[in-house]
Amino acid sequence: MKKKYLYSIFLLIMTHEASMAQQQITIETKRNVLVLSTDADHALVSSYFGKKIANKSEYPVIPTLDKYLPGSDDLYNKREAYVASGSVNLLEPALSVTHADGNKSTVLSFQSFKETLIDNNRKLTTIVLKDPKYNFEVRLQYLAYFEEDVVEQWSEISHQEKGTVVLNKFASANLSLSGKKFYLKNQYSTAMREMRSEEQQLLHGLRTLDSKLGTRTNLLHSSSFMLSIDGPSAEDTGNIIAGSLAWTGNFRLDFETFDDYYLRITAGINNFSSNYSLKAGENFVTPKFVYTYSSNGKGLASRNLQNWARKYQLMDGAGDRATLLNNWETTYFDFNDEKLNSLVQDTKNLGVDVFLLDDGWFGNKYPRNGSTAGLGDWQFNKQKLKNGITSIGKEATTNGVKFGIWLEPEMVNPKSELYEQHPDWIIRQPERKEYYMRNQLVLDLTNKKVQDFIFNVVDETFAQVPDLAFIKWDCNSLIYNANSPTLKNQDHFYIEYVRGLNSVLERIRKKYPKVPMMLCAGGGSRVDYAALKYFTEFWPSDNTNPFDRIFIQWEYSYYFPSIAVDNHVTDMGKQPIKFKTDVAMMGKLGYDVKVHELSESDLLFSQNAVKAYNGFKEIVWHGQQYRLQDPYQHDVASISYVNDSKDQAVVFNYFMATRTTTRQALPIILKGLDANKRYKLEEINLYPGSKSPIDSSKVYSGDFLMNIGFNPEVNDRRTSVVIKISSI
């Protein structure tokens, strides 16, 4: 009996020691948690990702409840937190390495972890993994944003082997998830048709979203996505992960289902044509993979990302924005001093902040009178501008408006002085025929001389216009025949190009930290959070038809805050100017119209619209966004913005029916208000001479508006309605 008792004590002690040897790490935010733990083999595995539970001590129980045990013929399905290839894993890896001795197997064993409290909202968790055979190390970094429920994850790879290690694949992150079914919502694009949405169940196999384009990397696929677990998610229901890779170059997102109950997400730089030779002591840092979890549908996931972006990532995300008048659709390449001075007057007359001079202001030997010549020669055109951009800048200042300018400094026309003088600055294969997109080639930003040139283009522009108030930074060509004339290892090309671009942008921001800059790439083909660290906003699409723009802007809203989205009123589309303006107000308003050709009523409406927008733009830019009725399934699309104190809101409503429906029949349920507050609703931004059917004297409780709703009375004659909600 005594021996049996002592044996029981021995087993209890051994079990306790074993459990102590296994490490548990929690990455926590306000509502969610990612639980990592070590197993008997010292591998770091993902135990749980989802909603937090009240008792932290119960997290270790979660893995024991997973009763799926692989049989002898099954793939090795350990849910490692960062999967390496060449050993027992046969699924898509995060890391694939050729070691200095030629061995292609890597095993990552847990070594240690450290938590660093950055401030009361951010905690960085660093986990060190090492290969027991090689002096090779991976540090997994998890930066948790508590209030925003967002995690940034990336990896840092280094070694001390006797020779060079080649990284064949080097993802930023793995996420291993369990569930019955998985549904992927992603966006695909072409020029003028950006962010078209599709949602599908992920069946067996590998689904990859990627880019190999070099620049304009979102031209075909977005590097952002939403993944629903156990079933399709709706706006306010369902378990969902929203993710976005912060990288301005080639990307790769892998979604691999395995063993019926699991999905592994792998996100990072695309390893296409990019075997990276890593020297001993060198630290390779991957881009950040940004993600959030929501147990309350897509709407909350969007707000998490938007709140995080405004506070931590978007350039001046908590600040102000300028409205502007662009000359592009008014003049195209055909302008002179007189025309531009007239447009400055139009800018003042319209009431917006900035006059933006677009493409065509430069080039002398090869004048920029079209898209075929002059790009790269950034001297003002003496035939068009007798006194240069300095004179236009002064004209704007004299009239109480600001001056902005268009640049495309990464590109060059073959018909240019730059092409003639510096052929070694251009990306191309010397043995191949040159291929042009929009009559352009791309400059080699892996070359520090090219980096200096591009920085000097911006610097010299400021020298001519010290009060320059806005830059539209365009990028219109993809990279064909990828080759750097000066880079020693062409496998590094795609990575070094982005590093070179970021280096230029860092220098610009160091010297000119506050100037607003628009990110543009033949429309919305370059939209990611790494670039938006340097840019205050982005151009979603060259398609400014307001009917199409509702869908485009709607899809961007899943990942990016409205303050970052530039929407212009233009001549594109046959809708009335009120509809165009109301659609453009769903973000950062701008104009690209012939102001002097507007009718008296349209001009008066536009002037009043700018004033009205100035009265509520802070709510749109910094408030919480709620998608109320989508444009796909409803005759009226509706979206609202509510300020943080919940005492003001703006609701945009757009008539979308294209066949027999003539009105919004039922009330629209509002969201985000205070149930205990009382509100008045007023229609604003009315066209001159029109009268609203909305009774602004009536008072409604927030509870009523969020359960019963309100009918904005949108119909085929009142095609757009803007409602301002104010508490009393």
XYZ file of N, CA, C and O in Angstrom, residues 259-335:
308
model
N -6.576 17.919 -43.372
C -7.179 17.011 -42.389
C -8.607 17.400 -42.021
O -9.034 17.207 -40.881
N -9.325 17.980 -42.957
C -10.767 18.258 -42.850
C -11.145 19.367 -41.873
O -12.146 20.047 -42.077
N -10.393 19.542 -40.792
C -10.819 20.464 -39.747
C -9.901 21.678 -39.595
O -10.099 22.472 -38.682
N -8.912 21.812 -40.444
C -7.897 22.833 -40.205
C -7.645 23.676 -41.453
O -7.817 23.222 -42.588
N -7.207 24.876 -41.190
C -6.767 25.779 -42.256
C -5.511 26.496 -41.786
O -5.430 26.940 -40.634
N -4.555 26.595 -42.682
C -3.345 27.342 -42.366
C -3.223 28.520 -43.318
O -3.258 28.351 -44.541
N -3.120 29.729 -42.762
C -2.877 30.944 -43.541
C -1.386 31.255 -43.472
O -0.806 31.302 -42.380
N -0.780 31.449 -44.622
C 0.630 31.834 -44.681
C 0.723 33.120 -45.485
O 0.270 33.177 -46.623
N 1.289 34.163 -44.884
C 1.317 35.485 -45.518
C 2.729 36.045 -45.517
O 3.429 35.976 -44.501
N 3.128 36.612 -46.653
C 4.456 37.227 -46.699
C 4.831 37.697 -48.081
O 4.011 37.736 -49.010
N 6.103 38.054 -48.226
C 6.667 38.421 -49.527
C 6.554 37.222 -50.466
O 6.759 36.078 -50.058
N 6.254 37.470 -51.718
C 6.239 36.399 -52.701
C 7.680 35.947 -52.961
O 8.541 36.759 -53.314
N 7.930 34.657 -52.788
C 9.283 34.146 -53.010
C 9.582 33.886 -54.480
O 10.665 33.392 -54.814
N 8.647 34.270 -55.353
C 8.865 34.131 -56.799
C 10.143 34.859 -57.213
O 10.314 36.050 -56.968
N 11.058 34.136 -57.830
C 12.302 34.701 -58.358
C 13.047 35.515 -57.299
O 13.664 36.526 -57.615
N 12.980 35.049 -56.055
C 13.532 35.844 -54.951
C 14.215 34.976 -53.901
O 13.990 35.128 -52.701
N 15.063 34.049 -54.330
C 15.881 33.332 -53.363
C 16.855 34.322 -52.727
O 17.676 34.924 -53.421
N 16.753 34.462 -51.417
C 17.527 35.521 -50.759
C 18.750 34.926 -50.065
O 18.632 34.062 -49.195
N 19.927 35.389 -50.468
C 21.187 34.925 -49.881
C 21.475 35.722 -48.617
O 21.727 36.925 -48.674
N 21.452 35.022 -47.484
C 21.591 35.667 -46.184
C 22.974 35.373 -45.615
O 23.324 34.216 -45.358
N 23.741 36.420 -45.415
C 25.086 36.270 -44.871
C 25.034 36.042 -43.364
O 24.068 36.407 -42.700
N 26.075 35.454 -42.834
C 26.166 35.239 -41.388
C 26.130 36.589 -40.673
O 26.824 37.538 -41.069
N 25.294 36.669 -39.641
C 25.172 37.908 -38.877
C 24.161 38.884 -39.431
O 23.792 39.849 -38.752
N 23.703 38.674 -40.663
C 22.701 39.563 -41.257
C 21.319 39.205 -40.719
O 21.015 38.030 -40.493
N 20.481 40.211 -40.521
C 19.131 39.996 -40.003
C 18.118 40.319 -41.093
O 18.017 41.462 -41.533
N 17.372 39.318 -41.531
C 16.343 39.516 -42.550
C 15.018 39.730 -41.849
O 14.531 38.841 -41.129
N 14.418 40.901 -42.055
C 13.167 41.255 -41.399
C 12.051 41.226 -42.436
O 12.111 41.936 -43.441
N 11.047 40.421 -42.198
C 9.928 40.325 -43.130
C 8.947 41.474 -42.893
O 8.947 42.087 -41.824
N 8.076 41.764 -43.847
C 7.047 42.792 -43.632
C 6.030 42.337 -42.597
O 5.936 41.154 -42.260
N 5.238 43.268 -42.129
C 4.266 42.971 -41.081
C 2.954 42.468 -41.698
O 2.453 43.040 -42.658
N 2.461 41.419 -41.102
C 1.133 40.906 -41.428
C 0.187 41.404 -40.339
O 0.366 41.117 -39.157
N -0.809 42.185 -40.749
C -1.721 42.834 -39.815
C -3.041 42.076 -39.834
O -3.598 41.826 -40.906
N -3.549 41.702 -38.653
C -4.812 40.984 -38.645
C -5.607 41.252 -37.369
O -5.066 41.691 -36.354
N -6.896 40.975 -37.463
C -7.795 41.121 -36.333
C -8.820 40.001 -36.374
O -9.108 39.452 -37.445
N -9.353 39.682 -35.221
C -10.405 38.671 -35.119
C -11.675 39.345 -34.626
O -11.629 40.193 -33.732
N -12.806 38.956 -35.206
C -14.103 39.472 -34.772
C -15.076 38.318 -34.627
O -15.195 37.488 -35.531
N -15.766 38.261 -33.492
C -16.842 37.286 -33.313
C -18.196 37.929 -33.608
O -19.236 37.317 -33.379
N -18.156 39.161 -34.113
C -19.388 39.893 -34.451
C -19.377 40.379 -35.891
O -19.797 41.484 -36.190
N -18.859 39.566 -36.787
C -18.985 39.834 -38.199
C -17.954 40.781 -38.788
O -17.009 41.221 -38.132
N -18.199 41.110 -40.067
C -17.242 41.885 -40.851
C -17.171 43.344 -40.419
O -16.124 43.980 -40.522
N -18.298 43.878 -39.941
C -18.314 45.284 -39.559
C -17.338 45.595 -38.452
O -16.566 46.561 -38.530
N -17.332 44.791 -37.394
C -16.408 45.013 -36.284
C -14.965 44.809 -36.723
O -14.077 45.574 -36.334
N -14.722 43.800 -37.551
C -13.360 43.581 -38.057
C -12.865 44.809 -38.818
O -11.717 45.233 -38.658
N -13.727 45.393 -39.650
C -13.366 46.603 -40.395
C -13.037 47.753 -39.447
O -12.028 48.449 -39.617
N -13.887 47.964 -38.465
C -13.653 49.073 -37.536
C -12.367 48.875 -36.740
O -11.657 49.840 -36.448
N -12.060 47.627 -36.412
C -10.790 47.363 -35.731
C -9.606 47.835 -36.569
O -8.709 48.536 -36.083
N -9.590 47.432 -37.847
C -8.491 47.826 -38.732
C -8.469 49.335 -38.959
O -7.405 49.966 -38.975
N -9.641 49.931 -39.147
C -9.711 51.371 -39.397
C -9.215 52.162 -38.193
O -8.459 53.140 -38.348
N -9.620 51.766 -36.990
C -9.186 52.474 -35.780
C -7.687 52.329 -35.579
O -6.995 53.295 -35.218
N -7.183 51.121 -35.801
C -5.732 50.898 -35.702
C -4.978 51.749 -36.718
O -3.969 52.386 -36.386
N -5.464 51.776 -37.944
C -4.774 52.502 -39.014
C -4.720 53.994 -38.732
O -3.676 54.634 -38.903
N -5.835 54.568 -38.330
C -5.855 56.013 -38.075
C -4.896 56.397 -36.944
O -4.259 57.448 -36.995
N -4.795 55.541 -35.951
C -3.989 55.884 -34.775
C -2.520 55.545 -34.936
O -1.650 56.261 -34.439
N -2.216 54.453 -35.676
C -0.851 53.940 -35.636
C -0.150 53.816 -36.989
O 1.068 53.750 -37.025
N -0.865 53.740 -38.097
C -0.188 53.391 -39.342
C -0.320 54.437 -40.441
O 0.670 54.794 -41.073
N -1.518 54.894 -40.692
C -1.734 55.858 -41.764
C -1.041 57.173 -41.445
O -1.134 57.679 -40.322
N -0.339 57.727 -42.432
C 0.327 59.013 -42.241
C -0.692 60.066 -41.816
O -1.677 60.309 -42.513
N -0.493 60.659 -40.636
C -1.381 61.687 -40.100
C -2.831 61.203 -40.066
O -3.759 61.923 -40.419
N -3.021 59.987 -39.599
C -4.353 59.398 -39.608
C -5.344 60.089 -38.698
O -6.553 60.028 -38.926
N -4.846 60.752 -37.667
C -5.735 61.466 -36.753
C -5.886 62.930 -37.123
O -6.554 63.688 -36.415
N -5.281 63.339 -38.244
C -5.239 64.748 -38.602
C -6.322 65.183 -39.561
O -7.382 64.561 -39.671
N -6.028 66.253 -40.271
C -6.971 66.883 -41.189
C -6.618 66.491 -42.625
O -5.558 65.911 -42.885
N -7.487 66.802 -43.549
C -7.243 66.573 -44.967
C -7.718 67.788 -45.760
O -8.602 68.522 -45.327
N -7.115 67.967 -46.939
C -7.456 69.098 -47.803
C -8.353 68.629 -48.945
O -8.114 67.581 -49.546
N -9.392 69.403 -49.234
C -10.163 69.173 -50.451
C -9.434 69.847 -51.606
O -8.732 70.854 -51.408
N -9.583 69.316 -52.810
C -8.806 69.879 -53.919
C -9.578 69.859 -55.227
O -10.532 69.110 -55.404
N -9.103 70.691 -56.136
C -9.570 70.711 -57.522
C -8.409 70.292 -58.402
O -7.353 70.916 -58.387
N -8.602 69.224 -59.170
C -7.578 68.697 -60.064
C -7.880 69.162 -61.488
O -9.037 69.178 -61.896
N -6.854 69.481 -62.241
C -7.064 69.981 -63.600
C -7.143 68.882 -64.654
O -7.437 69.167 -65.829
N -6.896 67.609 -64.283
C -6.672 66.572 -65.282
C -7.830 66.442 -66.266
O -7.642 66.547 -67.475
N -9.040 66.217 -65.789
C -10.149 66.001 -66.710
C -10.656 67.299 -67.326
O -11.493 67.277 -68.224
N -10.134 68.412 -66.861
C -10.495 69.705 -67.454
C -9.607 70.040 -68.643
O -10.079 70.487 -69.692
N -8.304 69.787 -68.519
C -7.355 70.215 -69.556
C -6.573 69.075 -70.183
O -6.050 69.224 -71.284
N -6.440 67.939 -69.467
C -5.487 66.894 -69.840
C -4.116 67.540 -70.057
O -3.643 68.260 -69.188
N -3.452 67.309 -71.190
C -2.106 67.856 -71.383
C -2.124 69.272 -71.970
O -1.076 69.890 -72.116
N -3.291 69.745 -72.311
C -3.414 71.013 -73.038
C -3.688 72.175 -72.082
O -4.843 72.457 -71.731
N -2.648 72.840 -71.649
C -2.826 73.998 -70.766
C -1.639 74.945 -70.897
O -0.595 74.610 -71.470
